[in-house]
Amino acid sequence: MKEITLEEIGGFKIGHASNIQAGTGCTVFLPDKLAPCGIDVRGGGPASRETELLNTKMAAEGLHGIILSGGSAYSLEAATGVMDFLEERGIGFDTGIAKVPLICQSALFDLGVQNAKTRPDKLMGYRACENAFANENALVNKNAFVNENALANENASANENASANENAFVNENASANENDFVNENASANKNTSANQNTLASQVENNKKRIHSKIESGNIGAGTGCSVGKILGMEYAMKTGIGIYAAQIGPVKVGAIVALNALGDIFDEEGQQVAGLLSADKKGLRSSEEMLYEMTQAKFFGSNTTLAIVITNCRFNKSDLNKIAGMSQNGYARAINPIHTTADGDTIYVASVGDLEADINIVGTLASRVVHRAVLNATKVPSAYGFPSAHSLSVNESF
């Protein structure tokens, strides 16, 4: 299994919109074309919109977008902003009268973080879409790797004279520093093949750098996320958006997670890395053990972890619902307690490619990337008075 960037899967855009002062936000996933999708809901308190479209009995063959948001059920209007954005661009299911974008939304509860009266709305959903398109333009049009043919073009003169081929890379001052981007020691190295190898290496390295521009952390739907809330917000920890993607052969699977769980977070060795703070707030304690000490637990749906799994493999809605169910194993490995009545844990799976693959391989890999995306969602700065995993002495090597 090789780690890749989420963008290397291809075929989609992701954008965030946040209200930092209010401690909330939303994250939108927009496939380049109608994408078959599935869903699995395990938590007892979901807040969602149009998820019944993914029922195998329904006629919809796919979705034009998925939006994850804070704000609980109040924020479900954010999907209307996504619909407006796509309608303006002629994207949607053609009814013969109007093109209706097919959008699903799931919301998490972050109302107790800052301002409970300010939630993601229609405008924020629209802005998340604008940011998704702006992000893609930054990837494609920043003259970043303007010359994608550089790898295939073995013309030595393109490397020997950067000022004669300014679009080989983004360097407005190429004439002043002819080989700065291609080879820092070009003056000492006039070997054409060596320069070409350097060019290829720079393109690949910079692609990875640019293609990691989908932001994670305290942003979008992760702005107000937290974990370890079995005793309320007083002993909770800050989490946010986490991303992870992997490749096995040609199969690519990635996940973006908004981590907002009642329970604690565990790494792949079973070590607790985040969750319920100790009484002195300098370490961690077990939410599971605390649950057993309660004679009568009184919870409400103030949590919910949300994820979108994306694959380059082709599956129908029924298959994707199964993969979504298998992906929940990633939650179960990483979060405990999980799938409680106080959570609305939901995972979407979207197919954005045409690769033929075995459902068991993709589902098993999906559960693995979900687990790692959850772990990455703990690697955020402290915020709103909630410490993060990095701030605890027990996680010095985390």
Short mmCIF file of N, CA and C in Angstrom, two decimals, residues 32-161:
data_model
loop_
_atom_site.label_atom_id
_atom_site.label_comp_id
_atom_site.label_asym_id
_atom_site.label_seq_id
_atom_site.Cartn_x
_atom_site.Cartn_y
_atom_site.Cartn_z
N ASP A 32 -16.56 15.60 -11.11
CA ASP A 32 -16.53 16.26 -12.41
C ASP A 32 -17.73 15.88 -13.27
N LYS A 33 -18.32 14.76 -12.98
CA LYS A 33 -19.55 14.35 -13.65
C LYS A 33 -20.38 13.54 -12.66
N LEU A 34 -21.63 13.28 -13.00
CA LEU A 34 -22.50 12.51 -12.12
C LEU A 34 -21.77 11.27 -11.63
N ALA A 35 -21.68 11.11 -10.30
CA ALA A 35 -20.90 10.02 -9.73
C ALA A 35 -21.80 9.06 -8.97
N PRO A 36 -21.74 7.77 -9.29
CA PRO A 36 -22.45 6.78 -8.47
C PRO A 36 -21.95 6.88 -7.03
N CYS A 37 -22.87 6.82 -6.08
CA CYS A 37 -22.51 6.97 -4.67
C CYS A 37 -23.28 5.99 -3.80
N GLY A 38 -22.73 5.71 -2.65
CA GLY A 38 -23.39 4.90 -1.65
C GLY A 38 -23.27 5.56 -0.31
N ILE A 39 -23.96 5.02 0.69
CA ILE A 39 -23.94 5.60 2.03
C ILE A 39 -24.17 4.53 3.07
N ASP A 40 -23.61 4.74 4.25
CA ASP A 40 -23.91 3.88 5.39
C ASP A 40 -24.00 4.77 6.63
N VAL A 41 -25.13 4.69 7.33
CA VAL A 41 -25.37 5.48 8.53
C VAL A 41 -25.47 4.54 9.71
N ARG A 42 -24.59 4.72 10.69
CA ARG A 42 -24.57 3.84 11.86
C ARG A 42 -24.94 4.57 13.15
N GLY A 43 -24.71 5.87 13.19
CA GLY A 43 -25.03 6.61 14.40
C GLY A 43 -26.53 6.74 14.61
N GLY A 44 -26.94 6.96 15.86
CA GLY A 44 -28.36 7.03 16.17
C GLY A 44 -28.97 8.40 16.05
N GLY A 45 -28.15 9.42 15.72
CA GLY A 45 -28.70 10.78 15.64
C GLY A 45 -28.21 11.55 14.43
N PRO A 46 -28.48 11.06 13.21
CA PRO A 46 -28.00 11.78 12.02
C PRO A 46 -28.87 12.99 11.68
N ALA A 47 -28.24 13.97 11.06
CA ALA A 47 -28.96 15.11 10.48
C ALA A 47 -28.58 15.13 9.01
N SER A 48 -29.53 14.93 8.13
CA SER A 48 -29.17 14.72 6.73
C SER A 48 -30.26 15.21 5.79
N ARG A 49 -29.88 15.31 4.52
CA ARG A 49 -30.78 15.78 3.47
C ARG A 49 -30.57 14.94 2.22
N GLU A 50 -31.65 14.44 1.67
CA GLU A 50 -31.68 13.73 0.38
C GLU A 50 -30.87 12.44 0.37
N THR A 51 -30.52 11.89 1.52
CA THR A 51 -29.75 10.65 1.52
C THR A 51 -30.56 9.47 1.01
N GLU A 52 -31.88 9.59 0.99
CA GLU A 52 -32.70 8.51 0.47
C GLU A 52 -32.47 8.29 -1.03
N LEU A 53 -31.87 9.26 -1.70
CA LEU A 53 -31.51 9.08 -3.11
C LEU A 53 -30.58 7.89 -3.30
N LEU A 54 -29.82 7.55 -2.25
CA LEU A 54 -28.82 6.48 -2.36
C LEU A 54 -29.38 5.12 -1.98
N ASN A 55 -30.65 5.07 -1.66
CA ASN A 55 -31.35 3.80 -1.47
C ASN A 55 -31.40 3.08 -2.82
N THR A 56 -31.08 1.82 -2.84
CA THR A 56 -31.04 1.09 -4.11
C THR A 56 -32.40 1.00 -4.79
N LYS A 57 -33.47 1.27 -4.06
CA LYS A 57 -34.80 1.26 -4.67
C LYS A 57 -35.11 2.54 -5.42
N MET A 58 -34.28 3.56 -5.22
CA MET A 58 -34.53 4.85 -5.85
C MET A 58 -33.88 4.94 -7.22
N ALA A 59 -34.45 5.80 -8.07
CA ALA A 59 -34.05 5.87 -9.47
C ALA A 59 -32.72 6.59 -9.69
N ALA A 60 -32.32 7.44 -8.78
CA ALA A 60 -31.11 8.25 -8.98
C ALA A 60 -29.90 7.34 -9.19
N GLU A 61 -29.15 7.61 -10.24
CA GLU A 61 -27.98 6.80 -10.56
C GLU A 61 -26.70 7.34 -9.95
N GLY A 62 -26.76 8.54 -9.41
CA GLY A 62 -25.56 9.13 -8.81
C GLY A 62 -25.87 10.50 -8.25
N LEU A 63 -24.82 11.19 -7.83
CA LEU A 63 -24.95 12.52 -7.25
C LEU A 63 -24.07 13.51 -7.99
N HIS A 64 -24.49 14.79 -7.92
CA HIS A 64 -23.67 15.87 -8.46
C HIS A 64 -22.84 16.53 -7.35
N GLY A 65 -23.10 16.17 -6.10
CA GLY A 65 -22.33 16.74 -5.02
C GLY A 65 -22.74 16.20 -3.67
N ILE A 66 -21.83 16.32 -2.70
CA ILE A 66 -22.08 15.97 -1.31
C ILE A 66 -21.53 17.11 -0.46
N ILE A 67 -22.28 17.52 0.55
CA ILE A 67 -21.80 18.56 1.44
C ILE A 67 -21.87 18.07 2.88
N LEU A 68 -20.76 18.26 3.59
CA LEU A 68 -20.67 17.98 5.02
C LEU A 68 -20.64 19.32 5.74
N SER A 69 -21.34 19.42 6.86
CA SER A 69 -21.41 20.72 7.52
C SER A 69 -21.50 20.59 9.03
N GLY A 70 -21.11 21.67 9.72
CA GLY A 70 -21.45 21.85 11.11
C GLY A 70 -22.86 22.39 11.19
N GLY A 71 -23.25 22.84 12.39
CA GLY A 71 -24.55 23.50 12.50
C GLY A 71 -25.73 22.62 12.76
N SER A 72 -25.50 21.30 12.87
CA SER A 72 -26.60 20.35 13.08
C SER A 72 -27.65 20.52 11.98
N ALA A 73 -28.89 20.15 12.28
CA ALA A 73 -29.95 20.18 11.26
C ALA A 73 -30.25 21.58 10.77
N TYR A 74 -29.87 22.60 11.56
CA TYR A 74 -30.09 23.98 11.11
C TYR A 74 -29.36 24.28 9.81
N SER A 75 -28.28 23.58 9.55
CA SER A 75 -27.42 23.91 8.41
C SER A 75 -27.84 23.24 7.11
N LEU A 76 -28.92 22.49 7.12
CA LEU A 76 -29.26 21.70 5.93
C LEU A 76 -29.63 22.57 4.73
N GLU A 77 -29.83 23.86 4.95
CA GLU A 77 -30.07 24.76 3.82
C GLU A 77 -28.81 24.98 3.01
N ALA A 78 -27.62 24.63 3.56
CA ALA A 78 -26.38 24.84 2.83
C ALA A 78 -26.37 24.10 1.50
N ALA A 79 -27.07 22.97 1.44
CA ALA A 79 -27.15 22.21 0.18
C ALA A 79 -27.84 23.01 -0.92
N THR A 80 -28.74 23.91 -0.54
CA THR A 80 -29.39 24.76 -1.53
C THR A 80 -28.39 25.69 -2.20
N GLY A 81 -27.41 26.15 -1.44
CA GLY A 81 -26.36 26.97 -2.03
C GLY A 81 -25.54 26.19 -3.04
N VAL A 82 -25.30 24.92 -2.76
CA VAL A 82 -24.59 24.06 -3.72
C VAL A 82 -25.45 23.87 -4.97
N MET A 83 -26.74 23.66 -4.78
CA MET A 83 -27.64 23.50 -5.92
C MET A 83 -27.65 24.75 -6.78
N ASP A 84 -27.71 25.92 -6.15
CA ASP A 84 -27.71 27.18 -6.90
C ASP A 84 -26.44 27.32 -7.72
N PHE A 85 -25.31 27.00 -7.10
CA PHE A 85 -24.02 27.12 -7.79
C PHE A 85 -23.99 26.22 -9.03
N LEU A 86 -24.42 24.98 -8.86
CA LEU A 86 -24.38 24.05 -9.99
C LEU A 86 -25.43 24.38 -11.04
N GLU A 87 -26.60 24.83 -10.61
CA GLU A 87 -27.64 25.20 -11.57
C GLU A 87 -27.15 26.32 -12.49
N GLU A 88 -26.45 27.29 -11.93
CA GLU A 88 -25.92 28.39 -12.72
C GLU A 88 -24.97 27.90 -13.80
N ARG A 89 -24.40 26.73 -13.60
CA ARG A 89 -23.43 26.17 -14.56
C ARG A 89 -24.03 25.05 -15.40
N GLY A 90 -25.35 24.92 -15.36
CA GLY A 90 -26.04 23.93 -16.19
C GLY A 90 -25.82 22.50 -15.76
N ILE A 91 -25.50 22.30 -14.47
CA ILE A 91 -25.23 20.96 -13.96
C ILE A 91 -26.43 20.47 -13.17
N GLY A 92 -26.94 19.30 -13.52
CA GLY A 92 -28.06 18.74 -12.78
C GLY A 92 -28.80 17.69 -13.60
N PHE A 93 -29.75 17.05 -12.96
CA PHE A 93 -30.59 16.07 -13.63
C PHE A 93 -31.60 16.81 -14.49
N ASP A 94 -31.61 16.49 -15.78
CA ASP A 94 -32.46 17.21 -16.73
C ASP A 94 -33.89 16.70 -16.66
N THR A 95 -34.78 17.50 -16.12
CA THR A 95 -36.20 17.13 -16.01
C THR A 95 -36.99 17.52 -17.24
N GLY A 96 -36.32 18.22 -18.16
CA GLY A 96 -37.03 18.76 -19.31
C GLY A 96 -37.53 20.17 -19.06
N ILE A 97 -37.61 20.56 -17.82
CA ILE A 97 -38.03 21.91 -17.44
C ILE A 97 -36.86 22.66 -16.80
N ALA A 98 -36.15 21.97 -15.95
CA ALA A 98 -34.98 22.54 -15.29
C ALA A 98 -34.01 21.42 -14.99
N LYS A 99 -32.74 21.79 -14.87
CA LYS A 99 -31.73 20.83 -14.44
C LYS A 99 -31.60 20.90 -12.93
N VAL A 100 -31.89 19.79 -12.27
CA VAL A 100 -31.92 19.76 -10.81
C VAL A 100 -30.69 19.03 -10.29
N PRO A 101 -29.75 19.75 -9.66
CA PRO A 101 -28.58 19.08 -9.09
C PRO A 101 -28.98 18.12 -7.97
N LEU A 102 -28.43 16.93 -8.00
CA LEU A 102 -28.71 15.92 -6.97
C LEU A 102 -27.61 16.01 -5.91
N ILE A 103 -27.99 16.52 -4.74
CA ILE A 103 -27.03 16.83 -3.69
C ILE A 103 -27.47 16.16 -2.39
N CYS A 104 -26.55 15.47 -1.74
CA CYS A 104 -26.79 14.95 -0.39
C CYS A 104 -26.01 15.79 0.61
N GLN A 105 -26.56 15.89 1.82
CA GLN A 105 -25.87 16.62 2.88
C GLN A 105 -26.00 15.87 4.20
N SER A 106 -24.93 15.88 4.96
CA SER A 106 -24.95 15.39 6.34
C SER A 106 -24.32 16.44 7.23
N ALA A 107 -24.90 16.63 8.42
CA ALA A 107 -24.45 17.68 9.33
C ALA A 107 -24.01 17.08 10.66
N LEU A 108 -23.05 17.71 11.27
CA LEU A 108 -22.59 17.35 12.61
C LEU A 108 -22.95 18.46 13.59
N PHE A 109 -22.88 18.13 14.86
CA PHE A 109 -23.28 19.08 15.91
C PHE A 109 -22.05 19.80 16.46
N ASP A 110 -21.98 21.11 16.22
CA ASP A 110 -20.90 21.92 16.78
C ASP A 110 -21.43 23.18 17.44
N LEU A 111 -22.71 23.18 17.78
CA LEU A 111 -23.36 24.38 18.29
C LEU A 111 -22.82 24.82 19.64
N GLY A 112 -22.17 23.92 20.36
CA GLY A 112 -21.65 24.27 21.68
C GLY A 112 -20.24 24.81 21.68
N VAL A 113 -19.67 25.04 20.52
CA VAL A 113 -18.27 25.46 20.43
C VAL A 113 -18.11 26.97 20.59
N GLN A 114 -18.85 27.73 19.82
CA GLN A 114 -18.76 29.19 19.87
C GLN A 114 -20.15 29.82 19.91
N ASN A 115 -20.68 30.10 18.72
CA ASN A 115 -21.95 30.80 18.61
C ASN A 115 -23.01 29.86 18.05
N ALA A 116 -23.91 29.42 18.90
CA ALA A 116 -24.92 28.44 18.49
C ALA A 116 -25.93 29.02 17.50
N LYS A 117 -25.99 30.34 17.41
CA LYS A 117 -26.96 30.98 16.53
C LYS A 117 -26.43 31.20 15.11
N THR A 118 -25.15 30.98 14.92
CA THR A 118 -24.56 31.13 13.59
C THR A 118 -24.21 29.76 13.05
N ARG A 119 -24.85 29.42 11.92
CA ARG A 119 -24.65 28.08 11.34
C ARG A 119 -24.38 28.19 9.85
N PRO A 120 -23.82 27.15 9.25
CA PRO A 120 -23.68 27.15 7.79
C PRO A 120 -25.04 27.35 7.13
N ASP A 121 -25.07 28.18 6.12
CA ASP A 121 -26.32 28.49 5.42
C ASP A 121 -26.12 28.37 3.92
N LYS A 122 -27.11 28.82 3.20
CA LYS A 122 -27.09 28.75 1.74
C LYS A 122 -25.87 29.45 1.15
N LEU A 123 -25.56 30.63 1.69
CA LEU A 123 -24.42 31.39 1.18
C LEU A 123 -23.11 30.66 1.44
N MET A 124 -22.98 30.06 2.61
CA MET A 124 -21.75 29.34 2.91
C MET A 124 -21.58 28.13 1.99
N GLY A 125 -22.67 27.42 1.70
CA GLY A 125 -22.60 26.31 0.76
C GLY A 125 -22.14 26.76 -0.60
N TYR A 126 -22.64 27.91 -1.05
CA TYR A 126 -22.26 28.47 -2.34
C TYR A 126 -20.77 28.82 -2.34
N ARG A 127 -20.31 29.44 -1.25
CA ARG A 127 -18.90 29.83 -1.17
C ARG A 127 -17.96 28.63 -1.15
N ALA A 128 -18.41 27.56 -0.52
CA ALA A 128 -17.59 26.34 -0.53
C ALA A 128 -17.39 25.84 -1.96
N CYS A 129 -18.44 25.95 -2.77
CA CYS A 129 -18.33 25.55 -4.18
C CYS A 129 -17.38 26.48 -4.93
N GLU A 130 -17.48 27.78 -4.67
CA GLU A 130 -16.55 28.71 -5.30
C GLU A 130 -15.11 28.36 -4.94
N ASN A 131 -14.91 28.03 -3.69
CA ASN A 131 -13.55 27.67 -3.25
C ASN A 131 -13.08 26.37 -3.88
N ALA A 132 -14.01 25.44 -4.10
CA ALA A 132 -13.64 24.18 -4.76
C ALA A 132 -13.13 24.44 -6.16
N PHE A 133 -13.82 25.31 -6.89
CA PHE A 133 -13.39 25.63 -8.25
C PHE A 133 -12.12 26.48 -8.23
N ALA A 134 -12.01 27.37 -7.26
CA ALA A 134 -10.80 28.19 -7.15
C ALA A 134 -9.59 27.31 -6.84
N ASN A 135 -9.79 26.30 -6.00
CA ASN A 135 -8.69 25.39 -5.69
C ASN A 135 -8.22 24.65 -6.92
N GLU A 136 -9.18 24.21 -7.75
CA GLU A 136 -8.79 23.49 -8.95
C GLU A 136 -8.05 24.41 -9.91
N ASN A 137 -8.53 25.66 -10.02
CA ASN A 137 -7.84 26.59 -10.89
C ASN A 137 -6.43 26.85 -10.41
N ALA A 138 -6.26 26.86 -9.07
CA ALA A 138 -4.91 27.05 -8.53
C ALA A 138 -4.02 25.89 -8.90
N LEU A 139 -4.60 24.68 -8.94
CA LEU A 139 -3.81 23.50 -9.28
C LEU A 139 -3.45 23.49 -10.76
N VAL A 140 -4.40 23.91 -11.58
CA VAL A 140 -4.23 23.75 -13.02
C VAL A 140 -3.63 24.98 -13.67
N ASN A 141 -4.03 26.17 -13.20
CA ASN A 141 -3.74 27.38 -13.94
C ASN A 141 -2.69 28.28 -13.33
N LYS A 142 -2.08 27.92 -12.23
CA LYS A 142 -1.08 28.77 -11.61
C LYS A 142 0.18 28.71 -12.44
N ASN A 143 0.01 28.44 -13.70
CA ASN A 143 1.16 28.18 -14.56
C ASN A 143 2.03 27.14 -13.89
N ALA A 144 1.42 26.46 -12.92
CA ALA A 144 2.15 25.43 -12.23
C ALA A 144 2.23 24.28 -13.20
N PHE A 145 3.41 24.00 -13.64
CA PHE A 145 3.56 22.88 -14.54
C PHE A 145 2.76 23.16 -15.80
N VAL A 146 2.88 24.44 -16.25
CA VAL A 146 2.19 24.88 -17.44
C VAL A 146 2.53 23.96 -18.58
N ASN A 147 3.70 23.43 -18.55
CA ASN A 147 4.11 22.54 -19.62
C ASN A 147 4.12 21.11 -19.12
N GLU A 148 2.93 20.51 -19.07
CA GLU A 148 2.81 19.11 -18.65
C GLU A 148 3.48 18.19 -19.66
N ASN A 149 3.71 18.75 -20.85
CA ASN A 149 4.36 17.92 -21.88
C ASN A 149 5.86 17.86 -21.67
N ALA A 150 6.35 18.57 -20.66
CA ALA A 150 7.79 18.58 -20.44
C ALA A 150 8.34 17.18 -20.21
N LEU A 151 7.53 16.37 -19.54
CA LEU A 151 7.99 15.00 -19.28
C LEU A 151 8.11 14.21 -20.58
N ALA A 152 7.20 14.48 -21.50
CA ALA A 152 7.19 13.71 -22.73
C ALA A 152 8.06 14.35 -23.82
N ASN A 153 8.46 15.58 -23.54
CA ASN A 153 9.23 16.31 -24.55
C ASN A 153 10.71 16.21 -24.24
N GLU A 154 11.43 15.49 -25.03
CA GLU A 154 12.84 15.26 -24.76
C GLU A 154 13.73 16.22 -25.53
N ASN A 155 13.15 17.36 -25.85
CA ASN A 155 13.93 18.36 -26.57
C ASN A 155 14.90 19.03 -25.62
N ALA A 156 16.19 18.82 -25.83
CA ALA A 156 17.19 19.35 -24.90
C ALA A 156 17.18 20.87 -24.86
N SER A 157 16.82 21.50 -25.97
CA SER A 157 16.88 22.95 -25.99
C SER A 157 15.91 23.57 -25.00
N ALA A 158 14.84 22.83 -24.65
CA ALA A 158 13.88 23.36 -23.68
C ALA A 158 14.51 23.49 -22.31
N ASN A 159 15.50 22.64 -22.05
CA ASN A 159 16.18 22.70 -20.76
C ASN A 159 17.39 23.64 -20.82
N GLU A 160 18.02 23.75 -21.97
CA GLU A 160 19.25 24.53 -22.08
C GLU A 160 18.99 26.03 -22.06
N ASN A 161 17.76 26.40 -22.43
CA ASN A 161 17.47 27.84 -22.50
C ASN A 161 16.08 28.11 -21.95
#
